[in-house]
PDB file of C-alpha atoms in Angstrom:
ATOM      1  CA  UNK A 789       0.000   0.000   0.000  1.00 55.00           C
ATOM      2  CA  UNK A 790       1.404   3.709  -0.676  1.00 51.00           C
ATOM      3  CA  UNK A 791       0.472   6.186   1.124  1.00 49.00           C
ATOM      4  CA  UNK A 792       0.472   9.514   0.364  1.00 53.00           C
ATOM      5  CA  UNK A 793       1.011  12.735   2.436  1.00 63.00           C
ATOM      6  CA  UNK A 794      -1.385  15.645   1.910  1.00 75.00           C
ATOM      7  CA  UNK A 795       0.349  18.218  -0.023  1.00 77.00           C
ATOM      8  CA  UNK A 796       0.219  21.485   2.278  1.00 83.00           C
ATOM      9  CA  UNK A 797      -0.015  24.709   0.250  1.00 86.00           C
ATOM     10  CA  UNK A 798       0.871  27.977   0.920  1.00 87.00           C
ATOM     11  CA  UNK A 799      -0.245  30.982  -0.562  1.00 90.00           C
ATOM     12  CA  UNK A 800       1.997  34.836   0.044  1.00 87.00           C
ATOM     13  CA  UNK A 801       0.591  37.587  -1.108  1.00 87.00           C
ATOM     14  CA  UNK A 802       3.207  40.638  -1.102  1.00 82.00           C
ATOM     15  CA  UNK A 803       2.059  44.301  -0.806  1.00 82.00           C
ATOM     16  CA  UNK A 804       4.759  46.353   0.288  1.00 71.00           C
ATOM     17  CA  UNK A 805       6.219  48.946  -2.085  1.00 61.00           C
ATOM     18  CA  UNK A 806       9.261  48.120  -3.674  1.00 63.00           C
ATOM     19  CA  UNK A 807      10.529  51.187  -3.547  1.00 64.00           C
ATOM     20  CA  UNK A 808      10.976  50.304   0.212  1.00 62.00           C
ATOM     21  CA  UNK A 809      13.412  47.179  -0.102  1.00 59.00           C
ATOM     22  CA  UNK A 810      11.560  45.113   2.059  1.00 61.00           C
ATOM     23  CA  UNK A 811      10.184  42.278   0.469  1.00 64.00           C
ATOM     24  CA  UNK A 812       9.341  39.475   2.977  1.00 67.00           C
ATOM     25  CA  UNK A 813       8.425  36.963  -0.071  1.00 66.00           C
ATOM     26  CA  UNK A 814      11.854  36.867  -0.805  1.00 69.00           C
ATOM     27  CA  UNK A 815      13.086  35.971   2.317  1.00 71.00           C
ATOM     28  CA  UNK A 816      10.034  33.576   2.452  1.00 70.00           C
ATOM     29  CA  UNK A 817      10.690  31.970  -1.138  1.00 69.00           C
ATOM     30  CA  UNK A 818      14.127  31.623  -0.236  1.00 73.00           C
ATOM     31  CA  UNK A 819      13.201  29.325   2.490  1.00 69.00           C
ATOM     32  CA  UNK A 820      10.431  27.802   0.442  1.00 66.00           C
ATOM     33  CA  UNK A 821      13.611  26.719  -1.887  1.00 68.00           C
ATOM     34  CA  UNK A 822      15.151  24.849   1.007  1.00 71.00           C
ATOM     35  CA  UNK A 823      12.690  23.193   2.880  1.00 65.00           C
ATOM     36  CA  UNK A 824      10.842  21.724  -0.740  1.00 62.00           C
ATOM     37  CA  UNK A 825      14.271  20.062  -1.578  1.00 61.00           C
ATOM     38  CA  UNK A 826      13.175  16.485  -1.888  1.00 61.00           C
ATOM     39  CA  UNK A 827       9.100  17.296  -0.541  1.00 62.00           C
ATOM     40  CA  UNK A 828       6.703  16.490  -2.974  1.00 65.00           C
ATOM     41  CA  UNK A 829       3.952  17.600  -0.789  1.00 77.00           C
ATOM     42  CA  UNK A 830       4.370  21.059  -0.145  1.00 79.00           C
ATOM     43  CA  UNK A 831       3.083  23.857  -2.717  1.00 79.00           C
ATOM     44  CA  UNK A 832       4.229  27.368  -2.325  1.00 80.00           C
ATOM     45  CA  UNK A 833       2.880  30.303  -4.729  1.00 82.00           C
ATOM     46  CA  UNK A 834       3.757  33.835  -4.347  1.00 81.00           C
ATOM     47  CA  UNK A 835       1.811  36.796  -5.722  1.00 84.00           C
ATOM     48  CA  UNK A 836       3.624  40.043  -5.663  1.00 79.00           C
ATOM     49  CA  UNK A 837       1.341  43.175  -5.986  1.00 78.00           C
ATOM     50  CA  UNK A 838       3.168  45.924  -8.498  1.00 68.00           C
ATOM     51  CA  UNK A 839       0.530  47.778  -9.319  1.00 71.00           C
ATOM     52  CA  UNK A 840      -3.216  48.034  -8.926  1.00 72.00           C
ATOM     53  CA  UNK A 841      -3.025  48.042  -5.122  1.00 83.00           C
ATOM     54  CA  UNK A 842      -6.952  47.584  -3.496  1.00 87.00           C
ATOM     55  CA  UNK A 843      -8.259  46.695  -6.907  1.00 88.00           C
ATOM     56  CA  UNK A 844      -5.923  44.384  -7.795  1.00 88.00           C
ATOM     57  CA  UNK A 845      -6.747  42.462  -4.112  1.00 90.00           C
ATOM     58  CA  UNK A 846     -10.428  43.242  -4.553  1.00 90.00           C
ATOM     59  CA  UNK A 847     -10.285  41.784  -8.557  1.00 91.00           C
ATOM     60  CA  UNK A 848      -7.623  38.831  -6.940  1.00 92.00           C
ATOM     61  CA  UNK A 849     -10.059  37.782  -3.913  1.00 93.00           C
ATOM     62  CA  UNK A 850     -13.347  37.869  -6.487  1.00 93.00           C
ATOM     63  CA  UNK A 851     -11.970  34.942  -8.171  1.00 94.00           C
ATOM     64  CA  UNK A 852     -12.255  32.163  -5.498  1.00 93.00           C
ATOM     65  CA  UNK A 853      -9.723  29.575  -8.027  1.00 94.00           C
ATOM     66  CA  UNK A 854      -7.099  32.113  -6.618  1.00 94.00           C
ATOM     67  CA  UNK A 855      -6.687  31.426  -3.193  1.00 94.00           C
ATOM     68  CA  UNK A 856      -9.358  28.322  -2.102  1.00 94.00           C
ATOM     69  CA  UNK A 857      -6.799  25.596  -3.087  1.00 93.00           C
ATOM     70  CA  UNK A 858      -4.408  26.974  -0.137  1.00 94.00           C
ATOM     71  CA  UNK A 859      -4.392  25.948   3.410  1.00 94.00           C
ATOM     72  CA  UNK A 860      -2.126  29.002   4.519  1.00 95.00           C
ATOM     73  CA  UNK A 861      -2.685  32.224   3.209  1.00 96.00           C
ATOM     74  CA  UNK A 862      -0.052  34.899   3.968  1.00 93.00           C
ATOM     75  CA  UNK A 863      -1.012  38.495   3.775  1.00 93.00           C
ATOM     76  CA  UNK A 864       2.668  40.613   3.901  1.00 89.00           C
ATOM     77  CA  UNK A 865       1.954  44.331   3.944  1.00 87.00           C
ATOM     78  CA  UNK A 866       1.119  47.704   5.882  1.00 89.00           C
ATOM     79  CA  UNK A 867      -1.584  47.725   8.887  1.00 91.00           C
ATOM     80  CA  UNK A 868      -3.078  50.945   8.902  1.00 90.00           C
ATOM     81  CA  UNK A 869      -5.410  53.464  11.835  1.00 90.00           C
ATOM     82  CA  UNK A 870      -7.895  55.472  10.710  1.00 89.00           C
ATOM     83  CA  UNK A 871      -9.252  58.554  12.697  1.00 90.00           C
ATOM     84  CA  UNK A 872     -11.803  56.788  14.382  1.00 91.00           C
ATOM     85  CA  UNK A 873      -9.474  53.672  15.597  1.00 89.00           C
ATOM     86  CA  UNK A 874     -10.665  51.074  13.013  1.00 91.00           C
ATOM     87  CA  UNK A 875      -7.885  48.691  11.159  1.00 93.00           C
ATOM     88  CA  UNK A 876      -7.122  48.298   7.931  1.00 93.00           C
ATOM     89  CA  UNK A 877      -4.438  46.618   5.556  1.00 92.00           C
ATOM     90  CA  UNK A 878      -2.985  48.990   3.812  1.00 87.00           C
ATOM     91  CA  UNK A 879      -1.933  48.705   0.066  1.00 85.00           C
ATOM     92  CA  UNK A 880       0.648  50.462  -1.911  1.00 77.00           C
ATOM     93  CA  UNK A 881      -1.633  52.634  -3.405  1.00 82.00           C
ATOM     94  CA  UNK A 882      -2.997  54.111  -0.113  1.00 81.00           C
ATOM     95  CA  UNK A 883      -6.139  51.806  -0.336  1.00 84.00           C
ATOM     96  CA  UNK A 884      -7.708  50.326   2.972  1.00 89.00           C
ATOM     97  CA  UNK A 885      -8.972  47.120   3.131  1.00 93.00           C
ATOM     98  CA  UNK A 886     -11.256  46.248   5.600  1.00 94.00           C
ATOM     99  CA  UNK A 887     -11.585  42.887   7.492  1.00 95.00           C
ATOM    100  CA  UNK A 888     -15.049  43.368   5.339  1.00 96.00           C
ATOM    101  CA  UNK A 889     -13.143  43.077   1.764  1.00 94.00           C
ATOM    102  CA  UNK A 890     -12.193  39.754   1.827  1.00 95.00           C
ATOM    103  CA  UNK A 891     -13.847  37.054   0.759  1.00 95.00           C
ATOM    104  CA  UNK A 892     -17.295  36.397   2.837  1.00 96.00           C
ATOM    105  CA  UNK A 893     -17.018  33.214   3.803  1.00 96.00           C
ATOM    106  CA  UNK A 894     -13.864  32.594   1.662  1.00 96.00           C
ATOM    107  CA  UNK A 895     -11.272  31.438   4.038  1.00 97.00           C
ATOM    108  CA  UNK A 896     -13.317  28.737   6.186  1.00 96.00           C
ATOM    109  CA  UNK A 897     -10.776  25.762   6.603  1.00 94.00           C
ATOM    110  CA  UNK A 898      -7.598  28.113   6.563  1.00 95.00           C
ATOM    111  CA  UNK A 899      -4.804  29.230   8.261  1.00 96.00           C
ATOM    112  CA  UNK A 900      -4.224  33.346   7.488  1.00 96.00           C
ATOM    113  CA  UNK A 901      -1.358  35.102   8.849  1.00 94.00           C
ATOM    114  CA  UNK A 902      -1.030  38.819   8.647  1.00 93.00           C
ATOM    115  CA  UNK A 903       2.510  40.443   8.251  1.00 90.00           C
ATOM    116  CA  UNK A 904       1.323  43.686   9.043  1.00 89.00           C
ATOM    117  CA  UNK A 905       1.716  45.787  11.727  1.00 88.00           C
ATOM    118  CA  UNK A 906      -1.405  46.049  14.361  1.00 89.00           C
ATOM    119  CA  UNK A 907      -3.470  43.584  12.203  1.00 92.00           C
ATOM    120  CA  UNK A 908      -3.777  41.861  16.135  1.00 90.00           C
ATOM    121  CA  UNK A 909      -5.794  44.183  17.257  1.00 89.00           C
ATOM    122  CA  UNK A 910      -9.531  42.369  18.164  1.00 88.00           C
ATOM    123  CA  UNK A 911     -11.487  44.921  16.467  1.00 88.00           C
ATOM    124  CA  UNK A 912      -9.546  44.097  13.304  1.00 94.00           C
ATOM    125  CA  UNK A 913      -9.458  40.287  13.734  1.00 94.00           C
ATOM    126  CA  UNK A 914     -12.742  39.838  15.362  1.00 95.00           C
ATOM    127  CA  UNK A 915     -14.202  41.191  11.985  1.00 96.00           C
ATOM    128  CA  UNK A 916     -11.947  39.350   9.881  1.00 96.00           C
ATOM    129  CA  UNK A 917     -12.657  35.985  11.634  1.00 96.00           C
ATOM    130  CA  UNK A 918     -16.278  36.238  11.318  1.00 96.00           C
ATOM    131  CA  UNK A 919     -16.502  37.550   7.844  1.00 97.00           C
ATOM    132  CA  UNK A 920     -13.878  35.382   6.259  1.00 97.00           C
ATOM    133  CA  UNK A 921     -14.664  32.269   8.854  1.00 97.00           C
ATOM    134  CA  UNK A 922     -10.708  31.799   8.731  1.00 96.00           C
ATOM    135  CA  UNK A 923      -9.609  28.445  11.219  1.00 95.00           C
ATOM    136  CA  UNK A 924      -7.339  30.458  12.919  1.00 94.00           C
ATOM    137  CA  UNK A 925      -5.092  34.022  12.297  1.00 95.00           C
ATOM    138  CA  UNK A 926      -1.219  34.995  13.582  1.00 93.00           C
ATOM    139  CA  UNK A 927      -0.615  38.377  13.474  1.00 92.00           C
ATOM    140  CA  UNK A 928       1.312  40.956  14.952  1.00 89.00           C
ATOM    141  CA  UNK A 929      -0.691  43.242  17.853  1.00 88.00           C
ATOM    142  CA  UNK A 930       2.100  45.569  17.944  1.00 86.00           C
ATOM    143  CA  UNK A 931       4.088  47.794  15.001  1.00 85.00           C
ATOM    144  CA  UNK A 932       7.186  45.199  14.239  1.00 82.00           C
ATOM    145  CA  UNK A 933      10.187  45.165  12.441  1.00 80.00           C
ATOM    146  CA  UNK A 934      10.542  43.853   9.148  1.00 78.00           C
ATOM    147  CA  UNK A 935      13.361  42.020   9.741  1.00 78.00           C
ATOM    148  CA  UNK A 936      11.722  40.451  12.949  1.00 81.00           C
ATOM    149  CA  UNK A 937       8.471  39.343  11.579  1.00 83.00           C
ATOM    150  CA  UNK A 938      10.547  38.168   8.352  1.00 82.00           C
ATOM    151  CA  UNK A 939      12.232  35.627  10.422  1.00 82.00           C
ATOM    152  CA  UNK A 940       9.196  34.726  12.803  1.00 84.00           C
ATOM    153  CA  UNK A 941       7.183  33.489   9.892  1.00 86.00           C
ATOM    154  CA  UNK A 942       9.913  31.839   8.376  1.00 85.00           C
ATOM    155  CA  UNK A 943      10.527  29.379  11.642  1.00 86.00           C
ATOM    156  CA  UNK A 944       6.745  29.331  11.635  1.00 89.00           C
ATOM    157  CA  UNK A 945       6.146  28.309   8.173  1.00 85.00           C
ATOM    158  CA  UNK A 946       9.125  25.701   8.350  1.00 84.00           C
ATOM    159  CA  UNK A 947       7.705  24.337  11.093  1.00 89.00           C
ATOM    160  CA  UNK A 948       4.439  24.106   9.918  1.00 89.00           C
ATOM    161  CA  UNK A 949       5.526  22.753   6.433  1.00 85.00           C
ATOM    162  CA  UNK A 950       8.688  20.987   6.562  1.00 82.00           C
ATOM    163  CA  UNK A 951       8.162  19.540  10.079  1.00 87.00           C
ATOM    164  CA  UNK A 952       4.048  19.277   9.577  1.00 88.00           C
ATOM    165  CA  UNK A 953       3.607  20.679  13.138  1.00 91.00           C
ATOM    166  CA  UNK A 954       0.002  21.488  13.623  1.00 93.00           C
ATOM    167  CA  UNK A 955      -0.921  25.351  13.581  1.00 91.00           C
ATOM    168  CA  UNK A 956      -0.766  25.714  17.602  1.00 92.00           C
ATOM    169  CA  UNK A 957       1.972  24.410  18.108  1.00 93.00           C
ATOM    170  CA  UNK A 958       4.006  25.749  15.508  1.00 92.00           C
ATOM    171  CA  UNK A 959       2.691  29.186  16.662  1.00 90.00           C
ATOM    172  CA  UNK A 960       3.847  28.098  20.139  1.00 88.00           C
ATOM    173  CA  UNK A 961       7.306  26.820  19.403  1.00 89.00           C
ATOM    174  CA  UNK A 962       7.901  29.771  17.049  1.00 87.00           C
ATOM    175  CA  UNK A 963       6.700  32.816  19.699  1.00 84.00           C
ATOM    176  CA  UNK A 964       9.099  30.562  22.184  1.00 82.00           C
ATOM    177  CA  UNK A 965      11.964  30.250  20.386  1.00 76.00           C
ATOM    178  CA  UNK A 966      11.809  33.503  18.586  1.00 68.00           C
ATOM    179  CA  UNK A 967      11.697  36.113  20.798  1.00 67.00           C
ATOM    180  CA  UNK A 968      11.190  39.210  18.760  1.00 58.00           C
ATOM    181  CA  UNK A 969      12.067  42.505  19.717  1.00 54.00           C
ATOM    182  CA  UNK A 970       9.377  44.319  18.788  1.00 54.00           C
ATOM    183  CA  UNK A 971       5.688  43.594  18.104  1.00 55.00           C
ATOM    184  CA  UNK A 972       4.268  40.281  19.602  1.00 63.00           C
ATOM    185  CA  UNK A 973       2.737  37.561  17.898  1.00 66.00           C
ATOM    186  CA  UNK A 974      -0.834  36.947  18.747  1.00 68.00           C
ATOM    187  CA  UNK A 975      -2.959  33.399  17.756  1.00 67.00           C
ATOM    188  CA  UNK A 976      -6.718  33.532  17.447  1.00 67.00           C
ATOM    189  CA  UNK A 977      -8.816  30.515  16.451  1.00 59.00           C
TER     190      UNK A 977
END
């Protein structure tokens, strides 16, 4: 009898400017590289955002054959405060989007992490949880440093993918052994 492993798939999506020189994808893909060296069952696709900002995530999220074959979706970008103390992700193009522009419904069954700075905050992921009826969300409560959260969800995603530690406790076993320096990891499911 063979038996197969369930191919785990991960999705990054990339908004942050380029004109910034922070690109977490890289620093993701570059670990992707390593850690698919001889695994069959791991599927990692990265979407980088040039241009087109909110419409391009609002045209990208409308078509559900982009993201619904991934169990981990990875949102890298700006988190953003409005006036009145609501949270946004921010895109290149100074667009908000809301916890109420993704997909209704869309990410039942998944894993979403958040690169972005204050995404934590429960009036953001409240909102998002319930709208998008994501499994579970990691993301920073705190403003964090690129570099930090670049190698936080790197450990994470290795241990979720190459070791096939469930979500928990890779999320434990990362905030343990990674102590960042600035903006703390939060895990809501």
């Amino acid at each position: 009898m063979v038996v197969t492993k369930k191919v785990r798939r991960l999705l990054i999506i990339e908004e942050i400017p380029k004109s910034e020189k922070k690109n977490e994808s890289l620093i993701l893909e570059e670990l992707s590289s390593m850690i698919m060296h001889n695994k069959s069952n791991i599927d990692i696709e990265i979407v980088t955002i040039d241009r087109g900002g909110k419409r391009y995530l609002d045209k990208f999220f409308k078509k559900e054959d982009n993201y619904r074959p991934y169990h981990y979706i990875h949102l890298s970008g700006h988190g953003a405060e409005d006036d009145h103390g609501n949270f946004y992700f921010s895109t290149h193009d100074k667009g908000y989007v809301s916890p109420f522009d993704f997909p209704k419904g869309g990410f039942k069954g998944k894993t979403i992490t958040l690169s972005s700075c204050e995404l934590g905050k429960k009036k953001f992921i409240k909102d998002f949880m319930e709208h998008t009826c994501a499994d579970s969300v990691v993301a920073p409560v705190l403003e964090i440093e690129f570099e930090d959260a670049a190698l936080w969800f790197a450990y994470y995603y290795y241990l979720v993918l190459k070791k096939e530690l469930p979500v928990t406790r890779a999320y434990n076993a990362a905030k343990n052994y990674l102590k960042v320096n600035s903006g703390r990891m939060d895990f809501f499911s």
